[in-house]
Amino acid sequence: MHTASSVEQTAPQPWYKYGVGFLILEMAAAITVSIYSLYMTFHGIGGFPGKH
Amino acid sequence: MATHKVEQLIIATVGFFWCFLMWFSTAAFSPSIAAHYHLGIKALGLLASSAIWMAPIGRILAGWAADRFGAPRTFACILAGCGLMSIASAFTTDYNLLFAERVLVAVAGVSFVVGIQHVAQWFDAFEIGTAEGLYAGTGNAGAGVGALLLPRLFATDYHTAFLWLGVVALVIAAWYLLRGRAAQSEGQRVLVRRQANLRTTLFVWSRYIAIALMLAYAMSFGLEIALNAWLPGYFTRGFHEAILALGFHGVAGLQIAAGTFAAVCSFNASLFRPFSGFMSDLFQRNNWTPLPFIARRLPYAPRLHWLGLSLMLIVLAMGGLTVAGLAGSLSLSVTALMGLGIFVSFGTGGTFALVPLLFPDRPGTAAGFIGGVSTIGGIIYPLIFAGGADIHTGYARVALFMFLPFVAFYFWAARYERAPEEHGFAAAVFAAEEA
């Protein structure tokens, strides 16, 4: 598809915006898990979503 | 047959996701297997570590096979072979045979480099970072999803889980074979197939920039798989009192708490990876080259700078994890771990946004070397983490004595302003052969 000497500046293709949308969703999932874990370090078994 | 590059990306991503699910499915059921066969802690450790055994050599061979036979055939073979082995393991009642079968199922982990090669054959240079990031990041998430969902879906019935994992793998293998296309053009396919030989393999292995990228991947993905295995034990031991103070009691309670804190690293390292590929593309589009020493005029120089920044951030985050641990702060450690996970993803995504561009005619061979040898880090780092007098200082030791030299070597190897892939060991031999 490409050679080292033929890297060009090209406008993103239509699929690209959906790819970026999907990666934002993935980041949101990672941040949610992180916030939940951090919340648990303060609240322990009382933390959301409840007692274990 | 008409196809589109997005279809090829989806096939590769689904295949890799399922392979990752199979790769770590043994770990998800290790408590059940241990209880069923009355395994001790050493046998359990051996079972856990066996998942990585096949990765270094397996990925090297798989990368070569992807170049030689094409990604669809190679990926379908891996899926079908591992799927059949998983089905066989579902009916096994002898532990030694089960252990051997699960080691073979773990071969699924080598599929990473095949998909990298496949995606590289379909996407253009200006979008390769995001495409490879979406493939690898979404696929890597299979490990976390498996750890969360498999025990909830199948409880302790790992036999049924292994059976269904194998059956679905066979279905995906058939799909990959039917709809997968090795490259966008026949010319590209022929060129790559012609390069799949011992000489080009030795050429890639001896390039300074390939070695630098392999070390960069050892600092990122090697560290990621090491932390997956190490962190639950680290939190259980290093923050024992703090976890008890939060109200978690007994082995089950400690496991839940430690597993939840450890998951921060795994989730961020996997799910931020596509973002890293996007950032690599962004650096490229804006021609950002902020670092000293690293080449500025190469067509992909901005991507080299993004990876250089990522590697420095990993070193800093490792120091931060040690400081947080020595301070005895559980919250600070989880925060540092979140940062480390994100920076690890920057490293993994940044590395494989470069590999197909540096070795466009040998993508599988290069991905096999860089993605394969680097996994040895997953075996070495936990030994260093556990080797010191204080459980918290291992991260700083690895950062100082391994990662800093790796980063220095990367800066040195990435300094060439023309064709860095031409510089390496035995340069005279390869130059003479070319002549």
Short mmCIF file of C-alpha atoms in Angstrom, two decimals:
data_model
loop_
_atom_site.label_atom_id
_atom_site.label_comp_id
_atom_site.label_asym_id
_atom_site.label_seq_id
_atom_site.Cartn_x
_atom_site.Cartn_y
_atom_site.Cartn_z
CA MET A 1 0.00 0.00 0.00
CA HIS A 2 2.78 2.41 0.74
CA THR A 3 6.51 2.81 0.55
CA ALA A 4 8.72 4.67 2.97
CA SER A 5 9.35 7.39 0.45
CA SER A 6 5.75 7.89 -0.60
CA VAL A 7 4.10 9.08 2.59
CA GLU A 8 1.83 11.92 1.54
CA GLN A 9 -0.36 14.45 3.26
CA THR A 10 -3.89 13.40 2.27
CA ALA A 11 -7.31 14.36 3.61
CA PRO A 12 -8.94 11.64 5.75
CA GLN A 13 -11.36 9.34 3.94
CA PRO A 14 -15.05 8.87 4.95
CA TRP A 15 -14.39 5.82 7.14
CA TYR A 16 -11.97 7.82 9.26
CA LYS A 17 -14.59 9.81 11.20
CA TYR A 18 -16.35 6.60 12.23
CA GLY A 19 -13.01 5.17 13.32
CA VAL A 20 -12.34 8.26 15.44
CA GLY A 21 -15.87 8.04 16.91
CA PHE A 22 -15.25 4.41 17.88
CA LEU A 23 -11.91 5.19 19.50
CA ILE A 24 -13.56 7.94 21.57
CA LEU A 25 -16.10 5.37 22.81
CA GLU A 26 -13.26 3.04 23.77
CA MET A 27 -11.48 5.82 25.68
CA ALA A 28 -14.71 6.65 27.50
CA ALA A 29 -14.99 3.00 28.59
CA ALA A 30 -11.41 3.03 29.90
CA ILE A 31 -11.98 6.30 31.80
CA THR A 32 -15.20 4.90 33.33
CA VAL A 33 -13.38 1.82 34.63
CA SER A 34 -10.59 4.05 36.01
CA ILE A 35 -13.00 6.39 37.80
CA TYR A 36 -14.85 3.44 39.32
CA SER A 37 -11.56 1.94 40.57
CA LEU A 38 -10.42 5.28 41.97
CA TYR A 39 -13.78 5.79 43.66
CA MET A 40 -13.38 2.38 45.26
CA THR A 41 -10.01 3.38 46.77
CA PHE A 42 -11.88 6.03 48.78
CA HIS A 43 -15.15 4.28 49.53
CA GLY A 44 -14.21 0.59 49.65
CA ILE A 45 -17.08 -1.87 49.73
CA GLY A 46 -19.52 1.03 50.00
CA GLY A 47 -18.48 2.29 46.58
CA PHE A 48 -20.73 2.20 43.52
CA PRO A 49 -22.32 -0.15 42.45
CA GLY A 50 -22.75 -1.30 46.02
CA LYS A 51 -21.50 -3.88 48.46
CA HIS A 52 -19.54 -6.85 47.22
CA MET B 1 -15.38 -10.64 -5.05
CA ALA B 2 -15.89 -6.99 -4.14
CA THR B 3 -14.61 -5.91 -0.75
CA HIS B 4 -13.62 -2.76 1.09
CA LYS B 5 -10.70 -2.03 3.35
CA VAL B 6 -13.05 -1.40 6.29
CA GLU B 7 -14.44 -4.93 5.83
CA GLN B 8 -10.89 -6.28 5.95
CA LEU B 9 -10.22 -4.22 9.11
CA ILE B 10 -13.38 -5.61 10.76
CA ILE B 11 -12.51 -9.22 9.86
CA ALA B 12 -8.98 -8.83 11.25
CA THR B 13 -10.23 -7.08 14.40
CA VAL B 14 -12.93 -9.68 15.16
CA GLY B 15 -10.43 -12.49 14.54
CA PHE B 16 -7.85 -10.90 16.84
CA PHE B 17 -10.43 -10.10 19.53
CA TRP B 18 -11.47 -13.76 19.60
CA CYS B 19 -7.87 -14.94 19.63
CA PHE B 20 -7.14 -12.67 22.60
CA LEU B 21 -10.23 -14.02 24.34
CA MET B 22 -8.94 -17.59 23.85
CA TRP B 23 -5.39 -16.57 24.79
CA PHE B 24 -6.37 -15.43 28.28
CA SER B 25 -9.40 -17.72 28.82
CA THR B 26 -7.28 -20.14 30.84
CA ALA B 27 -6.40 -17.35 33.28
CA ALA B 28 -10.08 -16.40 33.63
CA PHE B 29 -10.87 -19.92 34.87
CA SER B 30 -7.63 -20.62 36.76
CA PRO B 31 -9.34 -20.60 40.21
CA SER B 32 -11.87 -23.19 38.98
CA ILE B 33 -9.17 -25.32 37.35
CA ALA B 34 -7.01 -25.05 40.49
CA ALA B 35 -9.93 -26.13 42.69
CA HIS B 36 -10.89 -29.03 40.38
CA TYR B 37 -7.37 -30.45 40.14
CA HIS B 38 -6.21 -29.37 43.64
CA LEU B 39 -3.35 -27.28 42.27
CA GLY B 40 -0.79 -25.61 44.55
CA ILE B 41 0.44 -22.06 44.14
CA LYS B 42 3.46 -23.15 42.05
CA ALA B 43 1.33 -25.16 39.61
CA LEU B 44 -1.05 -22.22 39.36
CA GLY B 45 1.86 -19.86 38.60
CA LEU B 46 3.11 -22.26 35.93
CA LEU B 47 -0.35 -22.39 34.34
CA ALA B 48 -0.55 -18.58 34.34
CA SER B 49 2.90 -18.06 32.82
CA SER B 50 2.36 -20.76 30.16
CA ALA B 51 0.14 -18.34 28.22
CA ILE B 52 3.21 -16.37 27.11
CA TRP B 53 5.53 -19.28 26.30
CA MET B 54 4.58 -19.60 22.65
CA ALA B 55 4.48 -15.87 21.88
CA PRO B 56 8.13 -14.98 21.10
CA ILE B 57 8.94 -17.72 18.58
CA GLY B 58 5.32 -18.15 17.46
CA ARG B 59 4.94 -14.50 16.45
CA ILE B 60 8.18 -14.58 14.48
CA LEU B 61 6.96 -17.60 12.49
CA ALA B 62 3.45 -16.18 12.10
CA GLY B 63 4.82 -12.90 10.71
CA TRP B 64 6.85 -14.76 8.13
CA ALA B 65 3.87 -16.99 7.25
CA ALA B 66 1.63 -13.93 6.77
CA ASP B 67 4.10 -12.52 4.23
CA ARG B 68 4.56 -15.89 2.52
CA PHE B 69 1.01 -17.31 2.43
CA GLY B 70 -1.11 -14.19 3.02
CA ALA B 71 -2.87 -13.07 6.18
CA PRO B 72 -6.29 -14.72 5.56
CA ARG B 73 -4.88 -18.24 5.20
CA THR B 74 -2.47 -17.80 8.13
CA PHE B 75 -5.09 -16.26 10.43
CA ALA B 76 -7.69 -18.92 9.51
CA CYS B 77 -5.15 -21.67 10.28
CA ILE B 78 -4.41 -20.15 13.70
CA LEU B 79 -8.12 -19.73 14.52
CA ALA B 80 -9.02 -23.24 13.34
CA GLY B 81 -6.05 -24.93 15.06
CA CYS B 82 -6.57 -23.13 18.37
CA GLY B 83 -10.34 -23.60 18.12
CA LEU B 84 -10.02 -27.36 17.65
CA MET B 85 -7.53 -27.55 20.53
CA SER B 86 -9.93 -25.55 22.72
CA ILE B 87 -12.75 -27.97 21.87
CA ALA B 88 -10.49 -30.92 22.70
CA SER B 89 -9.56 -29.35 26.05
CA ALA B 90 -13.26 -29.10 26.92
CA PHE B 91 -13.45 -32.91 27.06
CA THR B 92 -10.13 -33.54 28.82
CA THR B 93 -10.10 -34.96 32.33
CA ASP B 94 -6.35 -35.42 32.86
CA TYR B 95 -4.58 -32.26 34.13
CA ASN B 96 -1.27 -32.81 32.31
CA LEU B 97 -3.08 -33.23 29.00
CA LEU B 98 -5.25 -30.18 29.76
CA PHE B 99 -2.11 -28.14 30.53
CA ALA B 100 -0.52 -29.14 27.21
CA GLU B 101 -3.72 -28.38 25.29
CA ARG B 102 -4.07 -24.95 26.90
CA VAL B 103 -0.45 -24.11 26.02
CA LEU B 104 -1.36 -24.87 22.40
CA VAL B 105 -4.58 -22.83 22.63
CA ALA B 106 -2.39 -19.90 23.80
CA VAL B 107 -0.80 -19.96 20.34
CA ALA B 108 -3.80 -17.77 19.49
CA GLY B 109 -1.76 -14.85 20.84
CA VAL B 110 0.59 -15.00 17.85
CA SER B 111 -2.24 -13.89 15.56
CA PHE B 112 -1.49 -10.23 16.44
CA VAL B 113 1.29 -9.90 13.88
CA VAL B 114 -0.81 -11.54 11.15
CA GLY B 115 -3.54 -8.94 11.55
CA ILE B 116 -0.97 -6.13 11.66
CA GLN B 117 0.36 -7.38 8.33
CA HIS B 118 -3.18 -7.70 6.92
CA VAL B 119 -4.21 -4.15 7.90
CA ALA B 120 -0.91 -2.75 6.59
CA GLN B 121 -1.70 -4.22 3.17
CA TRP B 122 -4.98 -2.30 2.94
CA PHE B 123 -4.56 1.12 4.53
CA ASP B 124 -2.61 4.11 3.31
CA ALA B 125 0.32 5.69 5.10
CA PHE B 126 -1.59 8.76 6.30
CA GLU B 127 -4.25 6.67 8.11
CA ILE B 128 -2.22 3.63 9.12
CA GLY B 129 -1.85 4.74 12.76
CA THR B 130 -5.59 4.88 13.44
CA ALA B 131 -6.30 1.71 11.44
CA GLU B 132 -3.64 -0.36 13.25
CA GLY B 133 -4.67 1.19 16.56
CA LEU B 134 -8.32 0.26 16.09
CA TYR B 135 -7.32 -3.28 15.12
CA ALA B 136 -4.87 -3.87 17.96
CA GLY B 137 -6.59 -1.88 20.70
CA THR B 138 -10.03 -3.39 20.15
CA GLY B 139 -8.51 -6.85 19.84
CA ASN B 140 -6.45 -6.45 23.03
CA ALA B 141 -9.64 -5.57 24.89
CA GLY B 142 -10.58 -9.25 24.44
CA ALA B 143 -8.40 -10.04 27.46
CA GLY B 144 -10.27 -7.66 29.76
CA VAL B 145 -13.67 -8.60 28.36
CA GLY B 146 -12.85 -12.28 28.87
CA ALA B 147 -11.76 -11.73 32.47
CA LEU B 148 -14.98 -9.83 33.19
CA LEU B 149 -17.54 -11.86 31.22
CA LEU B 150 -16.41 -15.50 30.98
CA PRO B 151 -16.69 -16.30 34.73
CA ARG B 152 -20.07 -14.51 34.82
CA LEU B 153 -21.44 -16.39 31.78
CA PHE B 154 -20.11 -19.84 32.61
CA ALA B 155 -19.44 -19.64 36.40
CA THR B 156 -17.05 -22.54 37.16
CA ASP B 157 -18.02 -24.58 34.09
CA TYR B 158 -14.82 -23.97 32.11
CA HIS B 159 -15.45 -27.10 29.99
CA THR B 160 -18.50 -25.50 28.33
CA ALA B 161 -16.66 -22.17 27.97
CA PHE B 162 -13.70 -23.79 26.20
CA LEU B 163 -16.11 -25.69 23.93
CA TRP B 164 -17.98 -22.55 22.81
CA LEU B 165 -14.80 -20.51 22.44
CA GLY B 166 -13.51 -23.21 20.09
CA VAL B 167 -16.72 -23.51 18.07
CA VAL B 168 -16.95 -19.74 17.50
CA ALA B 169 -13.25 -19.69 16.53
CA LEU B 170 -14.01 -22.22 13.77
CA VAL B 171 -16.88 -20.02 12.47
CA ILE B 172 -14.61 -16.92 12.41
CA ALA B 173 -11.88 -18.95 10.67
CA ALA B 174 -14.34 -19.87 7.88
CA TRP B 175 -15.44 -16.21 7.61
CA TYR B 176 -11.82 -15.04 7.43
CA LEU B 177 -11.06 -17.54 4.69
CA LEU B 178 -14.17 -16.66 2.66
CA ARG B 179 -14.08 -12.86 2.88
CA GLY B 180 -10.47 -12.02 3.74
CA ARG B 181 -8.19 -10.72 0.98
CA ALA B 182 -4.45 -10.63 1.56
CA ALA B 183 -3.76 -7.30 -0.14
CA GLN B 184 -5.47 -4.54 -2.06
CA SER B 185 -3.57 -5.36 -5.25
CA GLU B 186 -1.96 -8.49 -6.65
CA GLY B 187 1.26 -6.57 -7.30
CA GLN B 188 1.63 -5.69 -3.62
CA ARG B 189 0.90 -9.31 -2.65
CA VAL B 190 3.54 -10.68 -5.02
CA LEU B 191 6.14 -8.17 -3.79
CA VAL B 192 5.59 -9.08 -0.14
CA ARG B 193 5.54 -12.84 -0.86
CA ARG B 194 8.84 -12.58 -2.72
CA GLN B 195 10.46 -10.88 0.28
CA ALA B 196 9.53 -13.68 2.72
CA ASN B 197 12.88 -15.45 2.93
CA LEU B 198 15.75 -15.98 5.35
CA ARG B 199 17.82 -13.15 3.94
CA THR B 200 15.15 -10.50 4.49
CA THR B 201 14.45 -11.93 7.94
CA LEU B 202 18.12 -11.52 8.90
CA PHE B 203 18.11 -8.08 7.31
CA VAL B 204 15.19 -6.92 9.49
CA TRP B 205 16.60 -8.51 12.65
CA SER B 206 19.93 -6.71 12.22
CA ARG B 207 18.53 -3.18 11.61
CA TYR B 208 19.16 -0.69 14.42
CA ILE B 209 15.74 0.90 13.95
CA ALA B 210 13.99 -2.51 14.07
CA ILE B 211 15.86 -3.34 17.29
CA ALA B 212 14.92 0.09 18.69
CA LEU B 213 11.24 -0.49 17.86
CA MET B 214 11.43 -3.98 19.36
CA LEU B 215 12.79 -2.46 22.61
CA ALA B 216 10.10 0.24 22.45
CA TYR B 217 7.47 -2.47 22.18
CA ALA B 218 9.12 -4.39 25.03
CA MET B 219 8.77 -1.18 27.10
CA SER B 220 5.10 -0.92 26.24
CA PHE B 221 3.37 -4.19 25.30
CA GLY B 222 5.97 -6.31 27.15
CA LEU B 223 5.28 -4.17 30.23
CA GLU B 224 1.51 -4.42 29.68
CA ILE B 225 1.42 -8.21 29.76
CA ALA B 226 3.89 -8.25 32.67
CA LEU B 227 1.62 -5.92 34.66
CA ASN B 228 -1.47 -8.00 33.79
CA ALA B 229 0.15 -10.90 35.63
CA TRP B 230 1.90 -8.91 38.36
CA LEU B 231 -0.47 -6.19 39.56
CA PRO B 232 -3.16 -8.24 41.39
CA GLY B 233 -0.42 -9.77 43.57
CA TYR B 234 1.24 -6.35 43.99
CA PHE B 235 -1.91 -4.70 45.35
CA THR B 236 -2.70 -7.67 47.57
CA ARG B 237 0.75 -7.56 49.18
CA GLY B 238 1.78 -3.93 48.84
CA PHE B 239 -1.52 -2.44 50.04
CA HIS B 240 -2.79 -5.27 52.23
CA GLU B 241 -3.67 -3.07 55.22
CA ALA B 242 -5.18 -0.32 53.07
CA ILE B 243 -7.47 -2.81 51.31
CA LEU B 244 -8.54 -4.37 54.62
CA ALA B 245 -9.26 -0.87 55.94
CA LEU B 246 -11.64 -0.35 53.00
CA GLY B 247 -13.76 -3.23 54.24
CA PHE B 248 -12.61 -6.07 51.99
CA HIS B 249 -12.07 -9.27 53.93
CA GLY B 250 -10.90 -12.77 53.16
CA VAL B 251 -9.22 -14.08 50.04
CA ALA B 252 -12.25 -13.39 47.83
CA GLY B 253 -12.54 -9.79 49.04
CA LEU B 254 -8.83 -9.09 48.52
CA GLN B 255 -9.03 -10.62 45.02
CA ILE B 256 -11.97 -8.42 44.06
CA ALA B 257 -10.26 -5.24 45.31
CA ALA B 258 -6.82 -6.03 43.85
CA GLY B 259 -8.35 -7.16 40.54
CA THR B 260 -10.40 -3.97 40.24
CA PHE B 261 -7.37 -1.74 40.89
CA ALA B 262 -5.19 -3.76 38.52
CA ALA B 263 -7.83 -3.57 35.76
CA VAL B 264 -7.14 0.18 35.47
CA CYS B 265 -3.85 -0.51 33.73
CA SER B 266 -5.19 -3.23 31.44
CA PHE B 267 -8.23 -1.26 30.27
CA ASN B 268 -6.34 1.96 29.64
CA ALA B 269 -3.47 0.20 27.87
CA SER B 270 -5.90 -1.54 25.51
CA LEU B 271 -8.60 1.05 24.94
CA PHE B 272 -6.38 4.11 24.54
CA ARG B 273 -4.30 2.35 21.89
CA PRO B 274 -6.44 3.49 18.92
CA PHE B 275 -6.12 7.05 20.26
CA SER B 276 -2.35 6.67 20.15
CA GLY B 277 -2.57 5.65 16.50
CA PHE B 278 -4.78 8.69 15.89
CA MET B 279 -2.18 10.91 17.63
CA SER B 280 0.53 9.43 15.45
CA ASP B 281 -1.56 10.34 12.38
CA LEU B 282 -2.12 13.82 13.84
CA PHE B 283 1.62 14.36 14.41
CA GLN B 284 2.14 13.27 10.81
CA ARG B 285 -0.52 15.57 9.36
CA ASN B 286 0.79 18.59 11.29
CA ASN B 287 4.45 17.68 10.82
CA TRP B 288 5.19 18.01 14.56
CA THR B 289 8.81 17.15 15.38
CA PRO B 290 9.45 18.55 18.88
CA LEU B 291 12.26 16.28 20.11
CA PRO B 292 16.01 16.85 19.70
CA PHE B 293 18.30 14.27 18.01
CA ILE B 294 15.46 12.36 16.28
CA ALA B 295 15.27 12.78 12.48
CA ARG B 296 13.09 15.64 11.21
CA ARG B 297 13.17 15.21 7.43
CA LEU B 298 12.09 11.59 7.01
CA PRO B 299 8.61 11.17 5.45
CA TYR B 300 7.39 9.60 8.73
CA ALA B 301 9.60 11.65 11.11
CA PRO B 302 6.64 13.06 13.14
CA ARG B 303 5.60 9.51 14.01
CA LEU B 304 9.11 8.83 15.33
CA HIS B 305 8.76 11.89 17.57
CA TRP B 306 5.37 10.78 18.90
CA LEU B 307 6.83 7.41 19.86
CA GLY B 308 9.86 9.10 21.47
CA LEU B 309 7.54 11.22 23.63
CA SER B 310 5.52 8.13 24.57
CA LEU B 311 8.60 6.24 25.71
CA MET B 312 9.72 9.13 27.94
CA LEU B 313 6.24 9.30 29.48
CA ILE B 314 6.40 5.56 30.29
CA VAL B 315 9.70 6.07 32.15
CA LEU B 316 8.21 8.96 34.16
CA ALA B 317 5.05 7.01 35.01
CA MET B 318 7.10 4.05 36.24
CA GLY B 319 8.92 6.42 38.63
CA GLY B 320 5.55 7.84 39.68
CA LEU B 321 4.23 4.37 40.51
CA THR B 322 7.21 3.74 42.79
CA VAL B 323 6.80 7.13 44.52
CA ALA B 324 3.06 6.52 45.04
CA GLY B 325 3.76 3.06 46.44
CA LEU B 326 6.48 4.29 48.82
CA ALA B 327 4.10 7.03 50.00
CA GLY B 328 1.65 4.25 50.89
CA SER B 329 -1.20 5.93 49.02
CA LEU B 330 -3.59 3.52 47.33
CA SER B 331 -5.45 6.34 45.55
CA LEU B 332 -2.22 7.84 44.26
CA SER B 333 -1.06 4.40 43.05
CA VAL B 334 -4.29 3.82 41.12
CA THR B 335 -3.97 7.31 39.61
CA ALA B 336 -0.34 6.64 38.63
CA LEU B 337 -1.43 3.31 37.18
CA MET B 338 -4.06 5.04 35.06
CA GLY B 339 -1.32 7.31 33.68
CA LEU B 340 1.00 4.37 33.10
CA GLY B 341 -1.71 2.42 31.27
CA ILE B 342 -2.41 5.38 28.96
CA PHE B 343 1.30 5.96 28.27
CA VAL B 344 1.81 2.24 27.60
CA SER B 345 -0.95 2.47 25.00
CA PHE B 346 0.84 5.46 23.47
CA GLY B 347 3.93 3.27 23.12
CA THR B 348 2.15 0.26 21.63
CA GLY B 349 0.06 2.34 19.22
CA GLY B 350 3.00 4.54 18.29
CA THR B 351 5.25 1.58 17.52
CA PHE B 352 2.87 -0.15 15.13
CA ALA B 353 1.99 3.09 13.40
CA LEU B 354 5.64 3.02 12.27
CA VAL B 355 6.45 -0.63 11.55
CA PRO B 356 4.53 -0.93 8.22
CA LEU B 357 6.09 2.34 7.02
CA LEU B 358 9.66 1.40 7.86
CA PHE B 359 9.44 -2.05 6.31
CA PRO B 360 6.69 -1.75 3.65
CA ASP B 361 7.90 -4.79 1.68
CA ARG B 362 8.37 -6.99 4.76
CA PRO B 363 5.49 -6.04 7.10
CA GLY B 364 4.90 -9.52 8.51
CA THR B 365 8.55 -10.32 9.11
CA ALA B 366 9.10 -6.96 10.81
CA ALA B 367 5.91 -7.24 12.89
CA GLY B 368 6.89 -10.79 13.88
CA PHE B 369 10.32 -9.70 15.12
CA ILE B 370 9.13 -6.55 16.91
CA GLY B 371 5.91 -8.02 18.28
CA GLY B 372 7.45 -11.39 19.12
CA VAL B 373 10.82 -10.87 20.79
CA SER B 374 9.43 -7.97 22.84
CA THR B 375 7.03 -10.28 24.70
CA ILE B 376 10.03 -11.70 26.58
CA GLY B 377 9.64 -8.54 28.68
CA GLY B 378 6.45 -10.06 30.03
CA ILE B 379 8.55 -12.81 31.59
CA ILE B 380 11.53 -10.69 32.77
CA TYR B 381 9.87 -7.64 34.40
CA PRO B 382 7.85 -9.53 37.03
CA LEU B 383 11.05 -11.23 38.16
CA ILE B 384 12.66 -7.80 38.70
CA PHE B 385 9.55 -6.37 40.35
CA ALA B 386 9.59 -9.25 42.81
CA GLY B 387 13.38 -9.32 43.25
CA GLY B 388 13.95 -6.27 45.46
CA ALA B 389 13.76 -5.78 49.21
CA ASP B 390 10.82 -3.40 48.79
CA ILE B 391 7.89 -4.39 46.55
CA HIS B 392 7.36 -0.75 45.42
CA THR B 393 10.86 -0.02 44.08
CA GLY B 394 10.86 -2.56 41.24
CA TYR B 395 9.20 -0.12 38.80
CA ALA B 396 11.92 2.50 39.32
CA ARG B 397 14.66 -0.14 38.96
CA VAL B 398 13.24 -1.33 35.64
CA ALA B 399 12.84 2.29 34.47
CA LEU B 400 16.40 3.25 35.43
CA PHE B 401 18.38 0.21 34.39
CA MET B 402 16.36 -1.03 31.41
CA PHE B 403 14.00 1.60 30.04
CA LEU B 404 16.37 4.59 30.08
CA PRO B 405 19.00 2.69 28.03
CA PHE B 406 16.20 1.54 25.68
CA VAL B 407 15.07 5.15 25.19
CA ALA B 408 18.67 6.31 24.60
CA PHE B 409 19.10 3.58 21.98
CA TYR B 410 15.83 4.61 20.31
CA PHE B 411 16.97 8.24 20.04
CA TRP B 412 20.30 7.08 18.62
CA ALA B 413 18.74 4.69 16.08
CA ALA B 414 16.10 7.22 14.97
CA ARG B 415 18.60 9.99 14.24
CA TYR B 416 19.27 9.09 10.58
CA GLU B 417 17.79 11.61 8.17
CA ARG B 418 17.89 9.17 5.25
CA ALA B 419 16.71 5.53 5.14
CA PRO B 420 17.23 4.46 8.78
CA GLU B 421 16.34 0.89 7.76
CA GLU B 422 19.62 0.73 5.83
CA HIS B 423 21.68 1.07 9.02
CA GLY B 424 22.44 -2.02 11.06
CA PHE B 425 24.77 -4.84 11.91
CA ALA B 426 26.55 -6.56 9.01
CA ALA B 427 25.72 -3.57 6.80
CA ALA B 428 28.66 -4.40 4.53
CA VAL B 429 27.36 -7.94 3.91
CA PHE B 430 23.88 -6.77 2.91
CA ALA B 431 25.28 -3.91 0.82
CA ALA B 432 27.54 -6.35 -1.06
CA GLU B 433 24.63 -8.70 -1.73
CA GLU B 434 22.53 -5.81 -3.02
CA ALA B 435 25.37 -4.82 -5.35
#
